[in-house]
């Protein structure tokens, strides 16, 4: 039978995360959002509450959460501060990759550090000339002695301002297309690795930037999984982070819509609250409808993952559509606030700037639609 | 290793309270329910004492069966077990009668060293439950405790008073009511929430406590709550005309007439 309710434990968990997020994160969101510094103190508090190692099994000090529960954490944190929800998504991705592809030694070394918040992983996949088209990757990792030597450039990489280590993707076989891509663990302080920060219009605390790799030597034990399986590894985890991105945007939009609802009830025009004018109330109704549908889509995708069922199509649906409708909801929430909404003293414009990033990050709407089409129509109808 | 009892209560979340503009009565339907804030401090203090000195902490609550999510929250925070005292006959019990119900349950639970309560509840705010319970159980009581230290079987507590801090001590068994300043209640992790499902929750009715249904609820309560309504504040819109001296004289006259001066 269809059951769309969260469990009692999940409801209590949502309540706890909301209490934490609204008390510890929401009040400082706007101030932090304008700076290019990672909110390290807030990340530390999240680690204390077990949020950075939420999907990691208890034996490694994690919380052992299922995917739906991780979605709850992401949505609630993002309602308060979307930038603070990012380590949960990345930590989750890292945790999942270690559990599926890491050696026992790698799991023992890395997973407890992720749960304690000591290790903050970044994901270095995109390059100046390629993103989702991994076959075009230029960065190389060539075998030399008992290790690898990395050369190349990574671009549009999050957490360049605070990551301790990166999952870095490079070609071990430069001629082999996507099948030549391998994944490595590279410490931020590796000799030969230099960073630069981009000055973005939003998500500043996440510290998007570039990595330059010049003769970076890493030991062979830094290889994650098998040589040539790096692209497969990341795509598997992207099916999960795409949904989390949807919930990050949705949480942010929910906060904006709630602000708009409160404002519409208070603000009066012609002697009555503007909420009584259909031009305002119907906007709220329409966005609430879309957001409810988006929420169901996201949690359905996470539920499918929990059941071990395919969810590539649903994950891509979340990724292209939910950031879009979230940005639209925030836009209208801003307009409902009238001239006040345009001020940077209110969080609306900031939320809009932040959410916009996720219409691009982890694959644009266009690539997501290609994936959905492929899943529906078949590989023979791919444009490439 | 102290054996501790923590009394807690479920209340409506005051942040969601709305007032009916016609009747001035509080509209409580559909409002989120939560553990009373000060009781969360009592729970937190028991857990802290347990972490430092060992022992066991049992939460006791008088409430409807629907208060189970609050019980789960208390267990997730770290209480070892809980005891729900729920009976339709308890409906309408005043503070004195709730103290009698709690006292019966605490006696049934067996020997204890400490009872912790919040200083007051965030709904009624009578601050009478702790003292009433101490009297019922013939215990020494320390109210308004803002810091608690355990030394052997002695409790040393700081009491926050209006004009200073008083340090008092008492031997086990003792009842303490704690202030909001004593600690910051913790939030449970997912692992703790999942573990709480395995903790024991006792459920007792009036008969299990040896209480007659006449002695509890509305019948057993000397205080009958007639009505709860929000205070109405309205401006009188009196305009004082004339010179400054005339207006001042009239203002004084009005204030005297209202009994303000």
Coordinates of C-alpha atoms in Angstrom, one line a residue:
Chain A
X1 CA 0.0 0.0 0.0
X2 CA 1.2 3.5 -0.7
X3 CA 2.5 5.2 2.4
X4 CA 3.7 8.8 2.0
X5 CA 4.4 9.5 5.7
X6 CA 7.8 9.8 7.4
X7 CA 8.4 7.5 10.4
X8 CA 8.0 8.7 14.0
X9 CA 11.8 8.7 14.3
X10 CA 12.2 10.7 11.1
X11 CA 9.7 13.3 12.4
X12 CA 11.5 13.6 15.7
X13 CA 14.8 13.9 13.8
X14 CA 13.3 16.6 11.6
X15 CA 12.2 18.5 14.7
X16 CA 15.7 18.2 16.2
X17 CA 17.5 19.4 13.1
X18 CA 15.0 22.2 12.7
X19 CA 15.5 23.4 16.2
X20 CA 19.3 23.3 15.7
X21 CA 19.2 25.0 12.3
X22 CA 16.7 27.7 13.3
X23 CA 18.6 28.5 16.6
X24 CA 22.2 28.1 15.5
X25 CA 22.3 28.7 11.8
X26 CA 19.4 30.9 10.6
X27 CA 20.2 34.1 12.6
X28 CA 23.7 34.4 11.0
X29 CA 22.9 33.2 7.5
X30 CA 22.8 36.6 5.8
X31 CA 25.9 37.9 7.4
X32 CA 27.9 34.7 6.6
X33 CA 26.5 34.5 3.1
X34 CA 28.2 37.8 2.1
X35 CA 31.6 36.5 3.1
X36 CA 33.9 34.1 1.2
X37 CA 34.9 32.3 4.4
X38 CA 33.6 28.9 5.2
X39 CA 31.4 28.7 8.3
X40 CA 33.8 26.5 10.1
X41 CA 32.2 27.0 13.6
X42 CA 28.8 26.1 12.2
X43 CA 30.3 23.0 10.4
X44 CA 31.8 22.0 13.7
X45 CA 28.4 22.2 15.5
X46 CA 26.9 20.2 12.7
X47 CA 29.5 17.5 13.1
X48 CA 28.7 17.4 16.8
X49 CA 25.1 16.7 16.0
X50 CA 26.3 13.8 13.7
X51 CA 25.2 15.6 10.5
X52 CA 28.5 15.4 8.6
X53 CA 28.7 11.6 8.9
X54 CA 25.0 11.0 8.7
X55 CA 25.1 8.2 6.2
X56 CA 28.3 6.6 7.5
X57 CA 27.7 3.4 9.5
X58 CA 27.8 3.4 13.3
X59 CA 31.0 1.3 13.3
X60 CA 32.9 4.3 11.9
X61 CA 31.2 6.7 14.3
X62 CA 28.5 7.8 11.9
X63 CA 24.7 7.8 12.3
X64 CA 23.9 5.1 9.7
X65 CA 21.0 7.1 8.3
X66 CA 19.0 6.0 5.3
X67 CA 18.7 8.3 2.3
X68 CA 15.3 9.7 3.1
X69 CA 16.5 10.8 6.5
X70 CA 19.6 12.4 4.9
X71 CA 17.1 14.4 2.7
X72 CA 15.3 15.6 5.8
X73 CA 18.5 16.9 7.3
X74 CA 19.5 18.7 4.1
X75 CA 16.1 20.3 3.7
X76 CA 16.0 21.5 7.3
X77 CA 19.5 22.9 7.3
X78 CA 18.9 24.6 4.0
X79 CA 15.8 26.3 5.3
X80 CA 18.2 28.1 7.7
X81 CA 21.4 28.4 5.6
X82 CA 21.8 26.6 2.3
X83 CA 25.6 27.0 2.5
X84 CA 25.7 24.9 5.7
X85 CA 23.8 22.1 4.0
X86 CA 26.6 21.5 1.6
X87 CA 29.0 19.5 3.9
X88 CA 26.1 17.0 4.5
X89 CA 25.8 16.4 0.7
X90 CA 29.5 16.2 0.1
X91 CA 30.2 14.2 3.3
X92 CA 27.4 11.9 2.2
X93 CA 28.9 11.5 -1.3
X94 CA 32.3 10.8 0.2
X95 CA 31.0 8.4 2.7
X96 CA 29.1 6.5 0.1
X97 CA 32.1 6.3 -2.2
X98 CA 34.4 5.0 0.5
X99 CA 31.8 2.4 1.6
X100 CA 31.4 1.1 -2.0
X101 CA 34.8 1.6 -3.5
X102 CA 37.3 2.2 -0.7
X103 CA 39.8 -0.3 0.6
X104 CA 39.3 -1.4 4.3
X105 CA 42.3 0.8 5.2
X106 CA 40.8 3.8 3.4
X107 CA 37.5 3.3 5.2
X108 CA 39.2 3.0 8.6
X109 CA 41.2 6.1 8.0
X110 CA 38.7 8.4 6.4
X111 CA 35.2 7.6 7.6
X112 CA 35.8 8.4 11.3
X113 CA 37.4 11.7 10.3
X114 CA 34.5 12.7 8.1
X115 CA 32.0 11.9 10.9
X116 CA 34.1 14.0 13.4
X117 CA 34.2 16.9 10.9
X118 CA 38.0 16.8 10.8
X119 CA 38.0 15.9 7.1
X120 CA 36.1 18.1 4.7
X121 CA 36.1 16.6 1.3
X122 CA 35.8 18.6 -2.0
X123 CA 35.0 17.1 -5.3
X124 CA 37.3 18.0 -8.2
X125 CA 35.8 16.8 -11.4
X126 CA 35.0 19.8 -13.7
X127 CA 37.7 21.4 -15.8
X128 CA 37.8 24.7 -17.7
X129 CA 37.0 22.8 -20.9
X130 CA 34.7 20.1 -19.7
X131 CA 32.1 19.2 -17.0
X132 CA 29.7 16.4 -17.6
X133 CA 31.6 15.4 -20.7
X134 CA 34.2 13.5 -18.7
X135 CA 35.7 12.0 -21.9
X136 CA 37.1 15.4 -22.7
X137 CA 39.0 15.6 -19.4
X138 CA 42.6 16.9 -19.7
X139 CA 44.0 16.3 -16.2
X140 CA 46.3 13.3 -16.1
X141 CA 47.5 10.9 -13.4
X142 CA 50.4 9.0 -14.8
X143 CA 52.0 6.1 -13.0
X144 CA 55.5 6.8 -11.7
X145 CA 57.3 4.5 -9.4
X146 CA 55.0 3.5 -6.5
X147 CA 52.6 6.4 -7.1
X148 CA 51.0 8.8 -9.5
X149 CA 51.9 12.2 -10.8
X150 CA 49.0 14.6 -11.4
X151 CA 49.1 17.5 -13.9
X152 CA 46.2 19.7 -15.1
X153 CA 43.6 22.1 -13.9
X154 CA 40.3 21.8 -12.2
X155 CA 37.7 24.5 -12.3
X156 CA 34.4 25.4 -10.5
X157 CA 35.3 23.3 -7.5
X158 CA 33.5 23.9 -4.3
X159 CA 35.2 24.1 -0.9
X160 CA 38.5 25.4 -2.3
X161 CA 38.4 27.7 0.7
X162 CA 38.2 25.0 3.4
X163 CA 38.5 21.4 2.1
X164 CA 41.1 19.3 3.7
X165 CA 41.2 16.8 0.8
X166 CA 39.7 16.3 -2.6
X167 CA 38.2 13.5 -4.5
X168 CA 40.1 14.4 -7.7
X169 CA 39.4 12.9 -11.1
X170 CA 42.1 12.5 -13.6
X171 CA 42.9 10.3 -16.6
X172 CA 45.2 7.4 -15.9
X173 CA 44.7 6.4 -19.6
X174 CA 44.5 9.7 -21.6
X175 CA 43.4 7.9 -24.7
X176 CA 40.5 6.0 -23.2
X177 CA 37.7 8.6 -23.0
X178 CA 35.5 8.4 -19.9
X179 CA 36.8 4.9 -19.2
X180 CA 40.3 6.3 -18.7
X181 CA 39.2 8.4 -15.7
X182 CA 40.3 7.4 -12.2
X183 CA 39.5 8.9 -8.8
X184 CA 42.2 9.9 -6.3
X185 CA 42.3 11.3 -2.8
X186 CA 44.5 14.4 -2.9
X187 CA 45.3 16.5 0.2
X188 CA 44.8 20.2 -0.1
X189 CA 48.4 20.8 1.0
X190 CA 49.9 18.5 -1.6
X191 CA 53.1 20.1 -3.0
X192 CA 52.4 21.4 -6.5
X193 CA 48.7 22.0 -5.8
X194 CA 47.7 25.7 -5.9
X195 CA 44.2 27.2 -5.5
X196 CA 42.3 30.3 -6.5
X197 CA 38.9 31.5 -5.4
X198 CA 36.1 32.8 -7.7
X199 CA 34.2 35.8 -6.6
X200 CA 30.6 34.5 -7.1
X201 CA 27.2 36.2 -6.9
X202 CA 26.1 33.7 -4.3
X203 CA 27.1 30.7 -2.2
X204 CA 30.2 32.6 -1.3
X205 CA 31.0 30.6 1.9
X206 CA 31.2 27.4 -0.2
X207 CA 34.3 28.9 -1.8
X208 CA 34.1 27.9 -5.5
X209 CA 37.4 28.1 -7.2
X210 CA 40.1 26.4 -9.3
X211 CA 42.9 23.9 -8.6
X212 CA 46.1 23.9 -10.5
X213 CA 48.1 20.7 -10.4
X214 CA 51.7 20.8 -11.4
X215 CA 53.7 17.6 -10.9
X216 CA 51.7 16.6 -7.8
X217 CA 53.0 13.3 -6.5
X218 CA 50.6 11.1 -4.6
X219 CA 51.1 7.5 -3.4
X220 CA 49.3 4.6 -5.1
X221 CA 47.2 4.1 -2.0
X222 CA 45.4 7.4 -2.9
X223 CA 43.6 5.6 -5.7
X224 CA 39.9 5.2 -4.9
X225 CA 38.5 2.0 -6.4
X226 CA 39.9 0.7 -9.6
X227 CA 41.8 2.6 -12.3
X228 CA 39.5 3.6 -15.1
X229 CA 36.4 3.4 -12.8
X230 CA 36.4 7.0 -11.6
X231 CA 33.6 8.3 -13.8
X232 CA 31.4 5.4 -12.9
X233 CA 32.1 6.0 -9.2
X234 CA 31.1 9.6 -9.3
X235 CA 28.0 9.1 -11.5
X236 CA 26.7 6.6 -9.0
X237 CA 27.0 9.1 -6.2
X238 CA 25.6 11.9 -8.3
X239 CA 22.3 10.1 -8.5
X240 CA 22.1 10.9 -4.9
X241 CA 23.6 14.3 -4.6
X242 CA 21.3 15.6 -7.4
X243 CA 18.3 14.9 -5.2
X244 CA 20.0 16.5 -2.2
X245 CA 20.6 19.6 -4.4
X246 CA 16.9 19.6 -5.1
X247 CA 16.1 19.5 -1.4
X248 CA 18.7 22.2 -0.6
X249 CA 17.0 24.6 -3.0
X250 CA 13.6 23.6 -1.8
X251 CA 14.4 24.2 1.8
X252 CA 15.7 27.7 0.9
X253 CA 12.6 28.4 -1.2
X254 CA 10.4 27.2 1.7
X255 CA 12.0 29.7 4.0
X256 CA 11.4 32.5 1.4
X257 CA 7.8 31.5 0.8
X258 CA 7.1 31.4 4.6
X259 CA 8.6 34.9 4.9
X260 CA 6.3 36.0 2.0
X261 CA 3.3 34.5 3.7
X262 CA 4.0 36.2 7.0
X263 CA 4.6 39.5 5.2
X264 CA 1.4 39.2 3.1
X265 CA -0.6 38.8 6.2
X266 CA 0.9 41.8 7.8
X267 CA 1.3 44.3 5.0
X268 CA -1.9 46.3 4.3
X269 CA -3.0 48.0 1.1
X270 CA -6.4 49.7 0.8
X271 CA -7.2 48.8 4.4
X272 CA -6.7 45.1 4.2
X273 CA -3.8 42.6 4.3
X274 CA -2.3 42.1 0.8
X275 CA -2.8 38.3 1.4
X276 CA -6.5 39.0 0.6
X277 CA -5.7 40.1 -2.9
X278 CA -5.6 37.2 -5.3
X279 CA -2.6 38.6 -7.1
X280 CA -0.7 37.7 -4.0
X281 CA -2.5 34.7 -2.6
X282 CA -2.6 32.9 -5.9
X283 CA 1.1 33.3 -6.4
X284 CA 1.6 31.8 -3.0
X285 CA -0.8 29.0 -3.8
X286 CA 0.9 28.2 -7.1
X287 CA 4.4 28.1 -5.6
X288 CA 3.2 26.0 -2.7
X289 CA 1.7 23.5 -5.1
X290 CA 4.9 23.3 -7.2
X291 CA 7.0 22.9 -4.1
X292 CA 4.9 20.2 -2.7
X293 CA 5.2 18.3 -6.0
X294 CA 8.9 18.9 -6.0
X295 CA 9.2 17.6 -2.4
X296 CA 7.4 14.4 -3.3
X297 CA 9.6 13.9 -6.3
X298 CA 12.8 14.3 -4.2
X299 CA 11.7 12.0 -1.4
X300 CA 10.5 9.4 -4.0
X301 CA 13.9 9.4 -5.6
X302 CA 15.6 9.0 -2.1
X303 CA 13.1 6.2 -1.2
X304 CA 13.9 4.4 -4.5
X305 CA 17.6 4.6 -3.6
X306 CA 16.9 3.2 -0.1
X307 CA 15.1 0.3 -1.8
X308 CA 18.1 -0.3 -4.1
X309 CA 15.9 0.5 -7.1
X310 CA 17.0 2.5 -10.1
X311 CA 16.5 6.3 -9.7
X312 CA 18.8 7.9 -12.3
X313 CA 15.8 9.3 -14.1
X314 CA 14.1 10.7 -11.0
X315 CA 17.4 12.1 -9.7
X316 CA 17.9 14.1 -12.9
X317 CA 14.3 15.2 -12.8
X318 CA 15.0 16.6 -9.3
X319 CA 18.2 18.3 -10.5
X320 CA 16.8 20.2 -13.4
X321 CA 13.4 21.1 -12.1
X322 CA 13.6 21.7 -8.4
X323 CA 16.3 24.4 -8.4
X324 CA 14.3 26.1 -11.2
X325 CA 11.0 26.2 -9.4
X326 CA 12.8 27.1 -6.2
X327 CA 14.5 30.1 -7.8
X328 CA 11.1 31.1 -9.2
X329 CA 9.4 30.8 -5.8
X330 CA 12.1 33.0 -4.2
X331 CA 11.8 35.5 -7.0
X332 CA 8.1 35.9 -6.4
X333 CA 8.6 35.9 -2.6
X334 CA 10.9 38.8 -3.1
X335 CA 8.4 40.6 -5.3
X336 CA 5.6 40.0 -2.7
X337 CA 7.9 41.9 -0.2
X338 CA 7.8 44.9 -2.6
X339 CA 10.6 47.4 -2.2
X340 CA 11.8 45.8 1.0
X341 CA 12.5 42.5 -0.9
X342 CA 15.0 44.3 -3.1
X343 CA 17.2 45.3 -0.2
X344 CA 20.2 43.2 0.8
X345 CA 19.2 43.7 4.4
X346 CA 16.5 41.0 3.8
X347 CA 17.6 37.5 2.9
X348 CA 15.4 37.2 -0.2
X349 CA 17.9 38.4 -2.8
X350 CA 20.6 36.4 -1.1
X351 CA 18.6 33.2 -1.2
X352 CA 17.9 33.8 -4.9
X353 CA 21.6 34.3 -5.7
X354 CA 22.4 31.1 -3.7
X355 CA 19.8 28.9 -5.3
X356 CA 20.8 30.0 -8.8
X357 CA 24.2 28.3 -8.4
X358 CA 22.4 24.9 -8.3
X359 CA 20.8 25.3 -11.7
X360 CA 24.4 24.9 -12.9
X361 CA 26.3 22.9 -10.3
X362 CA 26.5 19.1 -10.7
X363 CA 25.2 19.2 -14.3
X364 CA 23.0 21.8 -16.0
X365 CA 19.4 21.4 -16.8
X366 CA 20.3 20.5 -20.4
X367 CA 22.5 17.5 -19.4
X368 CA 19.8 16.3 -16.9
X369 CA 17.3 16.4 -19.7
X370 CA 19.6 14.3 -21.9
X371 CA 19.9 11.8 -19.1
X372 CA 16.1 11.7 -18.6
X373 CA 15.5 11.3 -22.4
X374 CA 18.1 8.5 -22.5
X375 CA 16.3 6.7 -19.7
X376 CA 13.0 7.1 -21.4
X377 CA 13.9 6.8 -25.1
X378 CA 16.9 4.6 -25.0
X379 CA 20.7 5.1 -25.6
X380 CA 20.2 5.0 -29.4
X381 CA 18.5 8.4 -29.2
X382 CA 21.4 10.1 -27.4
X383 CA 22.7 13.2 -29.3
X384 CA 26.3 12.0 -29.0
Chain B
X1 CA 25.3 6.7 41.6
X2 CA 22.0 8.7 42.1
X3 CA 18.6 7.3 41.2
X4 CA 16.8 10.2 39.6
X5 CA 13.3 11.0 38.7
X6 CA 12.6 13.8 36.2
X7 CA 9.0 15.2 36.1
X8 CA 8.1 16.8 32.8
X9 CA 5.1 18.1 31.1
X10 CA 3.8 18.6 27.5
X11 CA 2.5 22.1 26.7
X12 CA 1.4 23.9 23.5
X13 CA 4.1 25.8 21.7
X14 CA 3.5 29.3 22.8
X15 CA 5.1 30.7 19.6
X16 CA 2.1 29.4 17.7
X17 CA -0.6 30.6 20.0
X18 CA -3.2 32.8 18.6
X19 CA -6.0 34.7 20.3
X20 CA -9.6 34.7 19.2
X21 CA -10.2 38.4 18.6
X22 CA -13.9 38.1 19.5
X23 CA -13.6 36.1 22.8
X24 CA -10.0 36.8 23.7
X25 CA -9.7 33.1 24.3
X26 CA -6.6 31.2 23.2
X27 CA -6.9 29.1 20.1
X28 CA -4.9 25.9 20.9
X29 CA -6.3 23.5 18.3
X30 CA -3.7 22.2 15.9
X31 CA -0.8 23.8 17.7
X32 CA 2.4 21.9 18.0
X33 CA 3.0 20.4 21.4
X34 CA 6.4 20.3 23.1
X35 CA 8.1 19.6 26.3
X36 CA 7.8 22.6 28.6
X37 CA 11.1 24.6 28.3
X38 CA 12.1 24.5 32.0
X39 CA 11.4 20.7 32.1
X40 CA 13.9 20.3 29.2
X41 CA 16.4 21.9 31.6
X42 CA 15.5 19.4 34.3
X43 CA 16.0 16.6 31.8
X44 CA 19.3 17.9 30.7
X45 CA 20.5 18.4 34.3
X46 CA 19.6 14.8 35.1
X47 CA 21.5 13.5 32.1
X48 CA 24.6 15.7 33.0
X49 CA 24.6 14.3 36.5
X50 CA 24.3 10.8 35.1
X51 CA 27.2 11.4 32.8
X52 CA 29.3 12.6 35.7
X53 CA 28.2 10.3 38.5
X54 CA 26.4 7.4 36.8
X55 CA 23.0 6.3 38.0
X56 CA 19.7 6.2 36.3
X57 CA 17.2 8.9 35.2
X58 CA 13.5 8.1 34.8
X59 CA 11.2 10.6 33.2
X60 CA 7.6 10.8 34.6
X61 CA 4.8 12.6 32.7
X62 CA 1.1 13.1 33.3
X63 CA -0.4 13.4 29.8
X64 CA -2.5 12.1 27.0
X65 CA -1.4 9.0 25.0
X66 CA -0.6 11.5 22.2
X67 CA 2.3 12.9 24.2
X68 CA 4.5 9.9 23.1
X69 CA 6.6 12.0 20.7
X70 CA 7.6 14.2 23.7
X71 CA 8.5 11.1 25.7
X72 CA 10.6 9.9 22.8
X73 CA 12.4 13.2 22.7
X74 CA 13.2 13.0 26.4
X75 CA 14.5 9.4 25.9
X76 CA 16.5 10.5 22.9
X77 CA 18.2 13.2 25.0
X78 CA 19.4 10.5 27.4
X79 CA 16.8 9.5 30.0
X80 CA 17.0 5.8 30.7
X81 CA 13.3 5.1 30.8
X82 CA 10.0 6.9 31.0
X83 CA 6.7 6.5 32.8
X84 CA 3.5 7.8 31.2
X85 CA 0.6 8.4 33.6
X86 CA -2.4 8.6 31.4
X87 CA -6.0 8.1 32.3
X88 CA -9.2 9.9 31.1
X89 CA -9.9 10.4 34.8
X90 CA -6.9 12.7 35.0
X91 CA -8.4 15.3 32.7
X92 CA -8.9 18.7 34.3
X93 CA -6.5 17.9 37.2
X94 CA -5.0 21.1 38.8
X95 CA -1.4 21.4 39.9
X96 CA -2.1 20.0 43.4
X97 CA -3.8 16.9 41.9
X98 CA -1.1 16.4 39.3
X99 CA 1.4 16.4 42.2
X100 CA -0.6 13.7 43.9
X101 CA -0.6 11.6 40.7
X102 CA 3.1 12.1 40.3
X103 CA 3.7 11.3 44.0
X104 CA 1.8 8.0 43.7
X105 CA 3.8 7.0 40.6
X106 CA 7.2 8.0 42.2
X107 CA 6.4 5.9 45.3
X108 CA 5.5 3.0 43.0
X109 CA 8.8 3.4 41.0
X110 CA 10.7 2.7 44.2
X111 CA 13.6 4.3 46.1
X112 CA 15.2 7.4 44.6
X113 CA 17.8 10.0 45.5
X114 CA 16.7 13.1 43.6
X115 CA 13.6 14.4 41.8
X116 CA 14.2 17.2 39.3
X117 CA 11.5 19.5 38.0
X118 CA 11.4 22.6 35.9
X119 CA 10.9 25.7 38.0
X120 CA 7.6 26.3 36.3
X121 CA 5.7 25.3 33.2
X122 CA 5.6 27.5 30.1
X123 CA 1.8 27.4 30.0
X124 CA 0.4 27.8 33.5
X125 CA 3.6 29.1 35.1
X126 CA 2.3 28.5 38.7
X127 CA 5.7 27.2 39.9
X128 CA 3.7 25.1 42.4
X129 CA 4.3 21.6 41.1
X130 CA 7.8 21.1 42.6
X131 CA 6.9 22.4 46.1
X132 CA 3.5 20.5 46.1
X133 CA 5.3 17.3 45.1
X134 CA 8.0 17.8 47.8
X135 CA 5.3 18.2 50.4
X136 CA 3.4 15.1 49.2
X137 CA 6.6 13.0 49.5
X138 CA 7.9 14.8 52.6
X139 CA 11.1 15.8 50.9
X140 CA 13.5 18.7 51.4
X141 CA 13.2 21.0 48.4
X142 CA 15.6 23.4 46.6
X143 CA 13.7 25.7 44.3
X144 CA 15.1 28.0 41.6
X145 CA 18.4 26.0 41.3
X146 CA 20.7 27.5 38.8
X147 CA 23.7 25.3 39.5
X148 CA 23.8 21.8 41.0
X149 CA 26.8 19.8 42.3
X150 CA 26.7 16.3 43.7
X151 CA 29.1 15.5 46.5
X152 CA 28.6 12.0 47.8
X153 CA 25.0 11.9 48.8
X154 CA 24.8 15.6 49.2
X155 CA 23.4 18.1 46.7
X156 CA 24.9 21.6 46.7
X157 CA 22.8 24.1 44.7
X158 CA 23.0 27.7 43.9
X159 CA 19.6 29.4 44.0
X160 CA 19.0 32.4 41.8
X161 CA 17.1 35.0 43.8
X162 CA 16.0 38.5 42.9
X163 CA 18.6 40.1 45.0
X164 CA 21.5 37.6 44.9
X165 CA 22.6 34.0 44.8
X166 CA 22.0 31.6 47.7
X167 CA 24.1 28.4 48.1
X168 CA 22.3 25.6 49.9
X169 CA 22.9 22.0 50.5
X170 CA 20.7 19.0 51.2
X171 CA 21.1 15.3 51.6
X172 CA 19.4 12.6 49.4
X173 CA 16.6 12.2 48.9
X174 CA 15.8 15.8 47.7
X175 CA 13.6 17.6 45.2
X176 CA 15.1 20.3 43.0
X177 CA 13.3 22.7 40.7
X178 CA 15.7 24.2 38.1
X179 CA 15.8 27.5 36.3
X180 CA 16.3 28.0 32.6
X181 CA 19.9 29.3 33.2
X182 CA 21.1 26.0 34.7
X183 CA 22.1 24.6 31.3
X184 CA 21.4 24.4 27.6
X185 CA 19.3 21.4 26.7
X186 CA 21.0 19.1 24.2
X187 CA 19.6 18.0 20.8
X188 CA 19.6 14.3 20.1
X189 CA 21.4 12.8 17.2
X190 CA 19.7 10.4 14.8
X191 CA 21.5 7.5 16.5
X192 CA 20.1 8.6 19.9
X193 CA 16.6 8.9 18.4
X194 CA 16.8 5.4 17.0
X195 CA 18.2 4.0 20.3
X196 CA 15.3 5.7 22.2
X197 CA 12.9 3.3 20.5
X198 CA 14.4 0.4 22.5
X199 CA 14.0 2.1 25.9
X200 CA 11.3 1.1 28.4
X201 CA 8.2 3.2 28.7
X202 CA 5.9 2.3 31.5
X203 CA 2.2 3.2 31.2
X204 CA 0.1 3.5 34.3
X205 CA -3.5 4.5 34.9
X206 CA -5.2 5.7 38.1
X207 CA -6.0 2.2 39.2
X208 CA -2.3 1.1 38.7
X209 CA -1.4 3.9 41.2
X210 CA -4.0 3.0 43.7
X211 CA -5.8 6.3 43.1
X212 CA -9.6 6.6 43.2
X213 CA -11.0 8.4 40.1
X214 CA -12.8 10.7 42.5
X215 CA -9.5 11.9 43.9
X216 CA -8.1 13.0 40.5
X217 CA -9.3 15.1 37.6
X218 CA -11.8 17.8 37.9
X219 CA -13.5 16.1 40.9
X220 CA -10.3 15.9 42.9
X221 CA -9.1 19.4 42.1
X222 CA -9.8 22.2 44.5
X223 CA -8.9 24.7 41.7
X224 CA -11.4 24.9 38.9
X225 CA -10.2 26.6 35.8
X226 CA -13.0 28.8 34.5
X227 CA -11.5 30.5 31.5
X228 CA -8.2 31.4 30.0
X229 CA -8.2 34.6 28.0
X230 CA -5.6 37.0 26.6
X231 CA -5.3 40.3 28.3
X232 CA -6.9 43.0 26.3
X233 CA -5.0 46.2 25.9
X234 CA -6.9 49.1 24.5
X235 CA -6.1 52.8 24.2
X236 CA -8.6 55.1 25.7
X237 CA -7.9 57.8 23.1
X238 CA -8.5 60.7 25.6
X239 CA -7.3 63.9 24.1
X240 CA -6.2 66.6 26.6
X241 CA -7.0 70.0 25.3
X242 CA -6.0 73.4 26.7
X243 CA -2.8 74.8 28.0
X244 CA 0.0 72.6 29.2
X245 CA -0.9 73.3 32.9
X246 CA -4.6 72.5 32.2
X247 CA -3.7 69.3 30.3
X248 CA -1.4 68.2 33.1
X249 CA -4.0 68.9 35.7
X250 CA -6.5 66.8 33.8
X251 CA -4.1 64.0 33.2
X252 CA -3.5 63.8 37.0
X253 CA -7.2 63.8 37.6
X254 CA -7.8 61.0 35.1
X255 CA -5.0 58.9 36.5
X256 CA -6.3 59.4 40.1
X257 CA -9.8 58.4 38.9
X258 CA -8.3 55.2 37.2
X259 CA -6.5 54.4 40.4
X260 CA -3.1 54.6 38.8
X261 CA -1.9 57.3 41.1

